[in-house]
Short mmCIF file of C-alpha atoms in Angstrom, two decimals:
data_model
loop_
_atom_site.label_atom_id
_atom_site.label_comp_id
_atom_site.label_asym_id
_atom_site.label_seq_id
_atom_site.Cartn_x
_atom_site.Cartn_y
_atom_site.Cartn_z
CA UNK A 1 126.36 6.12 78.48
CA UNK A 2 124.95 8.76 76.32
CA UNK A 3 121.51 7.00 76.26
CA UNK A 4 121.44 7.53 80.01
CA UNK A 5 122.69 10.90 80.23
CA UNK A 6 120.12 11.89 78.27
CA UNK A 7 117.32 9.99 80.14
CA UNK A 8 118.40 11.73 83.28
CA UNK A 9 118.27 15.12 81.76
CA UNK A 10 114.59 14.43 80.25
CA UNK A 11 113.90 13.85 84.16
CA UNK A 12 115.06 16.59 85.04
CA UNK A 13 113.89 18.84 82.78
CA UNK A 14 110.68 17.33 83.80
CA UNK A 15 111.16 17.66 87.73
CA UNK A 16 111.58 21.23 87.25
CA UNK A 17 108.36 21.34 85.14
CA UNK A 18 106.39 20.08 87.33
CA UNK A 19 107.89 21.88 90.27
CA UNK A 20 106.41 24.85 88.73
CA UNK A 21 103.14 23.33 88.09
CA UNK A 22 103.06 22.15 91.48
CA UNK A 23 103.88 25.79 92.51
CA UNK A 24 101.30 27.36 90.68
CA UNK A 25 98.51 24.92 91.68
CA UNK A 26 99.46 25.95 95.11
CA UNK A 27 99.05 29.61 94.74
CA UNK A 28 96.15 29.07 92.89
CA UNK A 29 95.01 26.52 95.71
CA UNK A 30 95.63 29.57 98.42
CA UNK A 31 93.53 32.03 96.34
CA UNK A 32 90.68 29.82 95.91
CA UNK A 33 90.50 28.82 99.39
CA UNK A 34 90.39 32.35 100.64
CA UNK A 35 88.21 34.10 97.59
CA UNK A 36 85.51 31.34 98.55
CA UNK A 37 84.91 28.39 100.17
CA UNK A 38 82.27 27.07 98.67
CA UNK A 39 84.35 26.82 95.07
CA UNK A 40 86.12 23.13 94.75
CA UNK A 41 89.94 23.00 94.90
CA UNK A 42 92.15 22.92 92.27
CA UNK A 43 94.23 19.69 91.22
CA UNK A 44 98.12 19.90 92.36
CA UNK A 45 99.30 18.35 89.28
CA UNK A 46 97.73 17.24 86.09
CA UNK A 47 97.91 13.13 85.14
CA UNK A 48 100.21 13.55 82.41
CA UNK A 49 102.32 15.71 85.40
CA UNK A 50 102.14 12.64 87.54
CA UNK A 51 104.05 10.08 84.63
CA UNK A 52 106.89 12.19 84.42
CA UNK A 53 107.45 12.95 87.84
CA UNK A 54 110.87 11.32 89.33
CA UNK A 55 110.97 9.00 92.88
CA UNK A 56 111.16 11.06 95.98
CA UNK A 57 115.03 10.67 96.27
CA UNK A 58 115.67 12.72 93.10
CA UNK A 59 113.10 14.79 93.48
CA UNK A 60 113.60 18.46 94.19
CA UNK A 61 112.04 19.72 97.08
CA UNK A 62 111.02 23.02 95.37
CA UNK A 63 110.68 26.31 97.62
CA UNK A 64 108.05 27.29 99.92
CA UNK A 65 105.51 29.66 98.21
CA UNK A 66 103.91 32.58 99.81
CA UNK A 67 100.14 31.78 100.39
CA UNK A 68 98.57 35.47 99.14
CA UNK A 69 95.82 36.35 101.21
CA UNK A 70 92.86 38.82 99.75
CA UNK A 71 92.09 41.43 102.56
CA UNK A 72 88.83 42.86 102.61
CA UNK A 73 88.33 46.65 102.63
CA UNK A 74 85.47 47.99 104.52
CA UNK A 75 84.90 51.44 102.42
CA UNK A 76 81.56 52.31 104.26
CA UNK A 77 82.93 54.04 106.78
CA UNK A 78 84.90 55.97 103.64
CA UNK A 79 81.28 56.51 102.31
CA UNK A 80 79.70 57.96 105.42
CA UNK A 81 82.24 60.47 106.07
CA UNK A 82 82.05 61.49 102.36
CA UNK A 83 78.54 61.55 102.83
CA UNK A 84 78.86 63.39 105.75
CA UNK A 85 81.48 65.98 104.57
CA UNK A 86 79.13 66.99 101.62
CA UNK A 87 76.37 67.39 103.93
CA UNK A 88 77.81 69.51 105.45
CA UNK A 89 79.46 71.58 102.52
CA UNK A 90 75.24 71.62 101.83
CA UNK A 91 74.48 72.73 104.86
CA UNK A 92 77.07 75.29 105.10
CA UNK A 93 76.06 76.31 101.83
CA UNK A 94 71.75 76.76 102.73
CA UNK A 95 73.24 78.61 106.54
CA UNK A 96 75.59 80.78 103.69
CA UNK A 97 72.39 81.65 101.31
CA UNK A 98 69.93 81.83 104.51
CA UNK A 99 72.28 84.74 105.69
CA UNK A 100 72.77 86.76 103.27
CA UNK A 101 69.03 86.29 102.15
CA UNK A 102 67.17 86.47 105.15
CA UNK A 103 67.95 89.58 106.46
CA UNK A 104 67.06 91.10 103.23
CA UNK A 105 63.32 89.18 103.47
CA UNK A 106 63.14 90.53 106.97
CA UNK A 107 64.31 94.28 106.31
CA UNK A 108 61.90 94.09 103.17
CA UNK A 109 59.08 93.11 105.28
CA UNK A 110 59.91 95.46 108.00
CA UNK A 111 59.92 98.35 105.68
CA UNK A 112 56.52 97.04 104.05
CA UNK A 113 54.97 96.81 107.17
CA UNK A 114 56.04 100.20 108.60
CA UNK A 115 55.27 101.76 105.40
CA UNK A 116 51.69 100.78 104.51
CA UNK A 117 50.88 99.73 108.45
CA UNK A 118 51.73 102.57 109.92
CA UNK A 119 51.53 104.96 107.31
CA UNK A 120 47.99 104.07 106.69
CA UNK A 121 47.20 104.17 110.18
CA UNK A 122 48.29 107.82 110.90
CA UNK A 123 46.50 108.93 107.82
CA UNK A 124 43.21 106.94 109.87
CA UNK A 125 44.10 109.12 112.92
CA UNK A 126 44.73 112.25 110.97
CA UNK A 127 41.37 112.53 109.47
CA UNK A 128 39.89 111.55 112.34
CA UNK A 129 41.25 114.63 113.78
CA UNK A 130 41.25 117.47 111.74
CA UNK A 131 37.51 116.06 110.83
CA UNK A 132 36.58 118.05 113.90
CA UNK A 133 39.92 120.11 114.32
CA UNK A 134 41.04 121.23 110.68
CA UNK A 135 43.48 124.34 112.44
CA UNK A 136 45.18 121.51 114.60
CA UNK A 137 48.20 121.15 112.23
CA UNK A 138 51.10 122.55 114.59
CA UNK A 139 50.31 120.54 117.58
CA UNK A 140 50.10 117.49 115.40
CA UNK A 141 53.59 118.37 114.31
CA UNK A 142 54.65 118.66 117.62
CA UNK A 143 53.51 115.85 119.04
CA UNK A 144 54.95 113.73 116.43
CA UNK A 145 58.37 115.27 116.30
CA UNK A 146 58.40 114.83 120.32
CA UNK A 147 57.17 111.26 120.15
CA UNK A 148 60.10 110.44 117.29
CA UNK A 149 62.75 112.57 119.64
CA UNK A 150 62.23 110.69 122.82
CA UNK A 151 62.43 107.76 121.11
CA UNK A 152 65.94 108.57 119.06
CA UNK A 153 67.18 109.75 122.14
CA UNK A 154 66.84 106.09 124.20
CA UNK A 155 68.35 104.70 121.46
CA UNK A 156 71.47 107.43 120.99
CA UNK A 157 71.83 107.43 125.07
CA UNK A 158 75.08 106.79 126.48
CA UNK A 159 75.88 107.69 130.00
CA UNK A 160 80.07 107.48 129.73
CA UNK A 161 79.79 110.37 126.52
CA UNK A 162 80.50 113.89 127.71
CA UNK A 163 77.04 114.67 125.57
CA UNK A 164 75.17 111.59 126.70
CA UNK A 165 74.34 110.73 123.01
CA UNK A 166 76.62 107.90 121.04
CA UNK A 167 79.40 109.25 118.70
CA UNK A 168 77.78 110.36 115.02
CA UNK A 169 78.66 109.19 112.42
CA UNK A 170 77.93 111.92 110.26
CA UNK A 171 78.75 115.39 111.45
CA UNK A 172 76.23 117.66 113.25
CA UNK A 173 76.46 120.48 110.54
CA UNK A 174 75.66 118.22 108.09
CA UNK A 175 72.25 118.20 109.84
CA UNK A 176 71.18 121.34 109.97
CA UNK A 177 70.02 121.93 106.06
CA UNK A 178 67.99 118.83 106.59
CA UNK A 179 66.46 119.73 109.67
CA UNK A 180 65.31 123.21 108.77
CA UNK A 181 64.17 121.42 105.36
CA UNK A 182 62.14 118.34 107.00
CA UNK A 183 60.59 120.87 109.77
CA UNK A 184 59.30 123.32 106.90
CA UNK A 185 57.55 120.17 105.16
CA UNK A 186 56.05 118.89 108.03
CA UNK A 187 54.69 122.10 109.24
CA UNK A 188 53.19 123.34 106.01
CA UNK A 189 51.87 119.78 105.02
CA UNK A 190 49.33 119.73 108.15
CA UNK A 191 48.62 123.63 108.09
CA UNK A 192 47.02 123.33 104.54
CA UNK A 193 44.73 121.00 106.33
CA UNK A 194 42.83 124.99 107.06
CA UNK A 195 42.49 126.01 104.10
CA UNK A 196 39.95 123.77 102.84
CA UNK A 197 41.71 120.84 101.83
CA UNK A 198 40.39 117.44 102.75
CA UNK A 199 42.32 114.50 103.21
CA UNK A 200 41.66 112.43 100.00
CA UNK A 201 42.75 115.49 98.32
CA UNK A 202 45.71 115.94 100.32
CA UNK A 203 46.81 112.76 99.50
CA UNK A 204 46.96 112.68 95.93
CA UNK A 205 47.73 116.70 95.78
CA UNK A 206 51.28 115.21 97.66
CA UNK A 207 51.60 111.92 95.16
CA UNK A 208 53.14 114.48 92.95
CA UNK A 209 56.27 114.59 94.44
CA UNK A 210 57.60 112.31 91.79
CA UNK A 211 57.57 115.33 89.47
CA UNK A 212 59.10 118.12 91.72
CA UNK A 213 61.42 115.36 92.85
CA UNK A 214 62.59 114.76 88.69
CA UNK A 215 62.09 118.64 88.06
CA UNK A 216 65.25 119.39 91.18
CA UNK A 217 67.17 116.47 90.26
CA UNK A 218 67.20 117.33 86.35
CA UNK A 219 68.72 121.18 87.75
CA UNK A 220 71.26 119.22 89.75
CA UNK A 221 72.75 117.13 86.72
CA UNK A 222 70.40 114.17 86.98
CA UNK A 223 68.86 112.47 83.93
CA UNK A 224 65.74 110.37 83.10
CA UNK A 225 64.79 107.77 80.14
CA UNK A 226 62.04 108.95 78.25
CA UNK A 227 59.55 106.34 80.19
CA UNK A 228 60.04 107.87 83.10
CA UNK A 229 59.38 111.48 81.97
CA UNK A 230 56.44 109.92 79.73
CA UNK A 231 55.16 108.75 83.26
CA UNK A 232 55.62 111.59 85.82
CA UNK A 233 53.66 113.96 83.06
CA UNK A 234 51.13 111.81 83.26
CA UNK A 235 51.22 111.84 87.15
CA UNK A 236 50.92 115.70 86.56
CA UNK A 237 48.00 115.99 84.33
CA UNK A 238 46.44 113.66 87.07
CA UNK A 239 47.13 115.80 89.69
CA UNK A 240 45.70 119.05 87.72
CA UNK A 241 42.26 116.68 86.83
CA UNK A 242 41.81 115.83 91.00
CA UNK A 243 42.63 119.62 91.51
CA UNK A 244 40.03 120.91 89.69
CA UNK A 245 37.59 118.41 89.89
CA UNK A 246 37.51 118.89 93.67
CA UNK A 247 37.46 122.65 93.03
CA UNK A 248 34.47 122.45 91.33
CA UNK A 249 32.77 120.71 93.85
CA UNK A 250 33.55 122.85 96.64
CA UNK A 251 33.61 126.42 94.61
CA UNK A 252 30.03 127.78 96.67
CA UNK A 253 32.03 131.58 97.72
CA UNK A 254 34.58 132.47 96.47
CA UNK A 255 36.42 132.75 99.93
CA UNK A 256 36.06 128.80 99.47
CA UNK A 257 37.88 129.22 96.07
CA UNK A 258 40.24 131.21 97.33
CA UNK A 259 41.28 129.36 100.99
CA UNK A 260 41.13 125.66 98.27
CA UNK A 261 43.63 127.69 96.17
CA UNK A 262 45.92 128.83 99.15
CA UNK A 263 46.01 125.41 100.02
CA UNK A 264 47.39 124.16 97.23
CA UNK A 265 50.21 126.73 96.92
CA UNK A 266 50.97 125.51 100.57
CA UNK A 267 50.96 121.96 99.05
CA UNK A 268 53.43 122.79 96.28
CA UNK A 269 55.90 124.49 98.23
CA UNK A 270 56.03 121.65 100.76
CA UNK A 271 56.87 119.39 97.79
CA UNK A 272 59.49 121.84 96.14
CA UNK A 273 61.19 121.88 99.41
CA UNK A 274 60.50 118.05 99.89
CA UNK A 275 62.45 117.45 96.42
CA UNK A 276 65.35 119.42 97.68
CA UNK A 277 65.40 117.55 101.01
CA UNK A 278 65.43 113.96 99.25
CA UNK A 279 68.43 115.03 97.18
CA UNK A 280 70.00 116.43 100.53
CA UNK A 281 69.53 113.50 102.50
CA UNK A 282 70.98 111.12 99.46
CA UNK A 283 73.62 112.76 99.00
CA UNK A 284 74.61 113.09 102.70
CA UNK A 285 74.32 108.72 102.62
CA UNK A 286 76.84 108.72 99.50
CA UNK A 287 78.58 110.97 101.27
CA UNK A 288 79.12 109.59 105.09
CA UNK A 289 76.66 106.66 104.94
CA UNK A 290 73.53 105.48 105.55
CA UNK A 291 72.63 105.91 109.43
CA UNK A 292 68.56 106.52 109.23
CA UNK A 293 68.71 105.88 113.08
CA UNK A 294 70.93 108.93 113.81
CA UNK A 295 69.50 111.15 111.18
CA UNK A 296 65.59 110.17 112.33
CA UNK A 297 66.92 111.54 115.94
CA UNK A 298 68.45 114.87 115.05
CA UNK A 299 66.23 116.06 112.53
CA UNK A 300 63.36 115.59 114.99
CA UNK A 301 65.46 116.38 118.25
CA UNK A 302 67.04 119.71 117.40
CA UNK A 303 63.95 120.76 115.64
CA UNK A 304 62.01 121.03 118.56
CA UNK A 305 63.65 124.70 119.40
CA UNK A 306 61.58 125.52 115.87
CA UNK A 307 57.97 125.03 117.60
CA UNK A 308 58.37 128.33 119.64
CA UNK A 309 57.31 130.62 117.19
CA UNK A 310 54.38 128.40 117.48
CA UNK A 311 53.86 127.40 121.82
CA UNK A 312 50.61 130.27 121.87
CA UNK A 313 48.73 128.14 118.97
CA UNK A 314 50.05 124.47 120.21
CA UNK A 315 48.99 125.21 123.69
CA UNK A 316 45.23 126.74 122.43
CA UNK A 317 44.83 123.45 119.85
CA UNK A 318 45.95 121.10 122.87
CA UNK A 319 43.16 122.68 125.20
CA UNK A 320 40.43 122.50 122.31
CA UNK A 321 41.29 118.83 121.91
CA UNK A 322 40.75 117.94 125.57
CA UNK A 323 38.08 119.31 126.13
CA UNK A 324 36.54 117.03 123.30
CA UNK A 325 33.82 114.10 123.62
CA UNK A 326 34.60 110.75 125.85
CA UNK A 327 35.97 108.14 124.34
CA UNK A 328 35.67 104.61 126.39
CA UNK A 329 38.24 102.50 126.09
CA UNK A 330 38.36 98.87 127.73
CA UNK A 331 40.93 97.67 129.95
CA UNK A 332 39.45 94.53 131.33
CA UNK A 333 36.24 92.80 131.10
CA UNK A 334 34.80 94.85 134.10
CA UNK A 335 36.86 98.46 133.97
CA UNK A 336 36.73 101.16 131.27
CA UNK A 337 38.33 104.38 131.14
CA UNK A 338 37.07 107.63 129.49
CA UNK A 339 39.69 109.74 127.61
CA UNK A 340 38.96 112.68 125.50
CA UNK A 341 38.46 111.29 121.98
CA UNK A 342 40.60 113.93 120.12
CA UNK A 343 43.49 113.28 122.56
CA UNK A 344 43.58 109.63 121.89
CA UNK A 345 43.62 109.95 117.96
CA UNK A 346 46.64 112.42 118.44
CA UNK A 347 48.71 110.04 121.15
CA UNK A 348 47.50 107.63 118.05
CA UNK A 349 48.65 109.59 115.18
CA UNK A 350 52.21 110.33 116.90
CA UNK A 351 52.80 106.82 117.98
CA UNK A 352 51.77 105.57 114.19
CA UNK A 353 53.97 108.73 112.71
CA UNK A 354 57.03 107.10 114.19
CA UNK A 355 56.42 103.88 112.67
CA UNK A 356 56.16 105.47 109.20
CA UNK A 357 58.61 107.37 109.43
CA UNK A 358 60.91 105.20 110.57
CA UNK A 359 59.89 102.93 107.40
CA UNK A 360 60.43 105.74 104.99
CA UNK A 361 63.83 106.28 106.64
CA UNK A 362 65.00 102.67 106.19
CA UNK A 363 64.09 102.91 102.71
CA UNK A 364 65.67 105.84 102.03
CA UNK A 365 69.09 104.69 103.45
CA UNK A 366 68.51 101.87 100.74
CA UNK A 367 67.36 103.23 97.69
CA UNK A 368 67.15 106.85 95.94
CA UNK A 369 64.90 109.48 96.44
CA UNK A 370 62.75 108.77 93.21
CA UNK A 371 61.81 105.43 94.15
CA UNK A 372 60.88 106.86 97.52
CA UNK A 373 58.65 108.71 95.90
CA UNK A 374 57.00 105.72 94.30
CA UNK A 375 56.77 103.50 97.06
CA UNK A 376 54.97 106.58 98.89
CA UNK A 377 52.61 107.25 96.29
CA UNK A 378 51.40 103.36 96.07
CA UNK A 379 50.85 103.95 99.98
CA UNK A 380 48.76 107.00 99.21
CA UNK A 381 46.51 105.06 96.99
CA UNK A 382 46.16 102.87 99.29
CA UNK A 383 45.42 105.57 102.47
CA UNK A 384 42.85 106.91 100.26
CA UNK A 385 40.69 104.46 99.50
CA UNK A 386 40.79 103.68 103.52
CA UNK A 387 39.60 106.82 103.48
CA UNK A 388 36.55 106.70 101.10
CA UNK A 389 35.75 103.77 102.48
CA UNK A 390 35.75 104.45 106.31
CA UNK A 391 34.60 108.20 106.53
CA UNK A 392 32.59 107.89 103.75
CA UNK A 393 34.39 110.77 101.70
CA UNK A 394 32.08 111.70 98.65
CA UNK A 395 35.02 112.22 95.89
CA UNK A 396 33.51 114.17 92.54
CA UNK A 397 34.11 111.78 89.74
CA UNK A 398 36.53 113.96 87.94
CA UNK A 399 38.93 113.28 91.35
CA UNK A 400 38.23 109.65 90.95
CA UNK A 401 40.03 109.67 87.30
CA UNK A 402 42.69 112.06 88.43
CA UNK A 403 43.22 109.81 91.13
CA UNK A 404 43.60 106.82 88.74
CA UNK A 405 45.37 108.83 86.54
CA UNK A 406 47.94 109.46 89.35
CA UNK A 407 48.93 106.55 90.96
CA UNK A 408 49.17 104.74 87.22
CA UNK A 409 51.99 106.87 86.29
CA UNK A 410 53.47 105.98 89.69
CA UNK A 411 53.14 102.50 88.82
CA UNK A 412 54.35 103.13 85.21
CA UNK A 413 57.65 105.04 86.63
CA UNK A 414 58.21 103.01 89.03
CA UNK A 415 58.71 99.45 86.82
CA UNK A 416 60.87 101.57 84.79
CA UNK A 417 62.66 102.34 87.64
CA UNK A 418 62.98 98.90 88.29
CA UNK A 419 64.69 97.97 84.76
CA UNK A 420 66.45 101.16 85.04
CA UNK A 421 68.47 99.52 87.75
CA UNK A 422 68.36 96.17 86.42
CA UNK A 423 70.31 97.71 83.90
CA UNK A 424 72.78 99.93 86.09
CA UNK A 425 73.37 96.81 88.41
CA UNK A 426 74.06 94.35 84.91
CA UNK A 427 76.74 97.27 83.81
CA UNK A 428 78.47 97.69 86.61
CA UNK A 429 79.07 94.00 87.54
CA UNK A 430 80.61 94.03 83.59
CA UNK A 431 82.89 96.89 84.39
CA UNK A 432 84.54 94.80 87.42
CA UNK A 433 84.48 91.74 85.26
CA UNK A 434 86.45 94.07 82.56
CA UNK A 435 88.95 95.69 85.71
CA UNK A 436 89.76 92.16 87.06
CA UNK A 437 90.16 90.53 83.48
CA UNK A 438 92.91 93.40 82.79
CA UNK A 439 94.55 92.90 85.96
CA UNK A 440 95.46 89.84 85.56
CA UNK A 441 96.56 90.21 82.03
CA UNK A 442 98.93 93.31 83.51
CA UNK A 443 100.28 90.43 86.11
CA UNK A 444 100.80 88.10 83.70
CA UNK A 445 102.69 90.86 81.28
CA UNK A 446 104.71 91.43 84.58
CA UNK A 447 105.51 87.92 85.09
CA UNK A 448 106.82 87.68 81.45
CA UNK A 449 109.29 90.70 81.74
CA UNK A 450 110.73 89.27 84.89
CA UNK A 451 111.55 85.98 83.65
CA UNK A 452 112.72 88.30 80.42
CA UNK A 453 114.83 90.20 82.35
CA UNK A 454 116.15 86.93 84.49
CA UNK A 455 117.28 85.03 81.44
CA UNK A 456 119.06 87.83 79.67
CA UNK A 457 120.70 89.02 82.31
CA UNK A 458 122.58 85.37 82.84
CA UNK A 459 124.52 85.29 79.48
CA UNK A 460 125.35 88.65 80.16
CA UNK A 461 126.99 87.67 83.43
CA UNK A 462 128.66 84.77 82.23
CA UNK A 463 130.26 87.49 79.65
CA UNK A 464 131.88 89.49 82.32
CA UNK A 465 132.88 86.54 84.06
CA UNK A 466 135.21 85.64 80.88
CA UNK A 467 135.88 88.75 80.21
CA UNK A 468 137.36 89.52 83.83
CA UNK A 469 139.65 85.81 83.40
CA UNK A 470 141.22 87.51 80.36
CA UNK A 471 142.13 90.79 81.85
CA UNK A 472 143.82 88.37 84.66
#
């Protein structure tokens, strides 16, 4: 009896053994049939498996297994729309840097273009004019402010206002010092056109305005590095080398000396006043902000009323200007018009006035009054050797070098400049690093005492509480 007891629990023990080989070899049948069908199947029970298995009648029928089943994940469409997503995060990013750098490309290139385009035109136009006409300074004036007014005033129209102009930004007062101060400028910078004082001259006689412009802003609290002082007395001693040189080779009378010498005190005082009207006008942008449009308009606009003094001379330098030589101008293959030739370089000269001064506006608005200066002065160099070169100016060689000796302390003040506001620019964004680090350390301090102030203020409760049960 005990020997087969035992037998029968060796088969047993064995039954379940190799139920759970023959469970296993399943699963692992399932798996292989679905991870590939090309791999060969896998034995359900080994032959040493097969000797100890029982008959069919004792055998337990073991349960059914779960046949696992590998699904497939298709992650491409996962990829694409990742790929997508940071395609467009790029592309949002190149629209993001396109806008905020384009504009400034375009405004830069505006500005260039106004500046030396039309700048250098009017100067073209100019000598072509006072060439013949040297007393035509007011009606030059005139017609430019009137060109620039019309213009400003399409722009500022606006038919529901009570005053048919847009609001203004800034207020009109504010106006008034600039306008008497840009009128007096233009004025005396074409009269001194009489008094002997040819264009090439002219021009680099007015490039000093980078040292009346430092001597006004040093009186109104400004200072300069020592580069930049270095550099506008070098523009100076320039200016006195042209001055003289061009003295000497136009001192035949000394009514000649003395109308050269006139017109340079006319020079200087329009450059004096010019300082004090580039301080004016940046001070009225930090003030209100920049609007070149509306300040272009009313500093032309409401000085008109100033050219009455002046109708009598306008009127006798408009006749003597249309009365001079044909020009023929084509407008088609088989028609050509005559105009007079004086009264086309002055419609010219206006037209190209606008542009320039529009350029010098929107870089104004932009920048400070010194590196207006500069900017202007590299255009004079420029305007000037148009000039040399296309009415044959014969400059004495002492000009020449004072001429050279001009515009390269321009250039020298103006890369100072240039690092000079690196350096403001490199400060400043320090200071708000500084503000914002010490803001969030005074949040975080305030965060501390409030938790502080949370946690003692619970035992403290809880001391009342068992104080208040005792006095019950």
């Amino acid at each position: 009896m005990a020997k087969k007891k035992s037998n029968k629990d060796r088969g047993g023990s064995g039954s379940g053994a190799s139920a759970t080989a023959t469970g296993s070899s399943t699963t692992a049948t399932g798996n292989s049939s679905n991870i590939s069908k090309s791999a060969s199947a896998i034995p359900s029970s080994t032959a040493e498996d097969q000797q100890q298995l029982p008959s069919s009648a004792e055998r337990p029928v073991p349960p059914p297994t779960a046949v696992t089943t590998t699904s497939q994940i298709n992650a491409r469409p996962h990829l694409e729309a990742a790929v997508a997503a940071n395609g467009m995060k790029r592309a949002f990013s190149i629209s993001a840097l396109a806008q905020t750098t384009i504009p400034m490309w375009v405004q830069t290139f505006v500005m260039i273009s106004l500046i030396f385009g039309g700048c250098c035109s009017n100067v073209f136009a100019l000598e072509a004019i006072v060439k013949e006409e040297p007393h035509s300074g007011h009606l030059i004036t005139f017609a430019q402010f009137v060109v620039v007014a019309v213009e400003g005033f399409y722009y500022h129209f606006d038919r529901k206002s009570p005053t048919l102009l847009k609001p203004n930004q800034i207020p009109i007062f504010r106006w008034f010092g600039q306008i008497v101060l840009f009128f007096a400028v233009s004025v005396l910078n074409n009269y001194a056109f009489g008094f002997n004082i040819s264009v090439p001259v002219h021009i680099i006689l007015r490039s000093g305005g980078s040292m009346t412009t430092m001597l006004i802003g040093y009186l109104y609290g400004k200072r300069y590095s020592r580069v930049q002082v270095i550099s506008v007395l070098v523009l100076s001693v320039g200016i006195v080398i042209s001055a003289f040189g061009d003295a000497k080779a136009k001192s035949k009378t000394a009514s000649s000396t003395s109308q050269f010498v006139a017109g340079l005190s006319i020079i200087f005082i329009a450059q004096v006043l010019s300082a004090f009207m580039g301080l004016y006008v940046e001070h009225t942008y930090a003030k209100y902000g920049s609007n070149w449009r509306e300040g272009l308009f009313y500093t032309h606009a409401m000085a008109l009323v100033l050219f009455i003094p002046f109708t009598r001379s306008i009127i006798s330098q408009f006749n003597t200007l249309l009365h001079s030589a044909p020009l023929p101008i084509p407008l088609a293959l088989p028609l050509t018009i005559h105009i007079p030739r004086q009264l086309f370089f002055l419609v010219l000269n206006s037209l190209t006035q606008y542009l320039c001064i529009r350029g010098v506006n929107v870089l104004g608005a932009v920048s400070s009054a010194l590196t207006v200066t500069i900017v202007l002065n590299i255009r004079k160099l420029v305007s000037l050797m148009l000039s040399v070169w296309l009415f044959g100016n014969d400059l004495h060689v002492q000009v020449l070098v004072g001429a050279a000796v001009v515009f390269g302390g321009a250039f020298v003040y103006g890369l100072e400049g240039q690092r000079l506001s690196k350096e403001r620019k490199a400060a400043a964004a320090r200071e708000t690093a500084r503000k914002a680090v010490e803001a969030a350390r005074e949040k975080e301090k305030e965060k501390e005492g409030g938790k502080g102030g949370a946690q003692s203020s619970a035992p403290a409760a809880a001391v009342g509480g068992k104080g208040g049960k005792k006095a019950q």
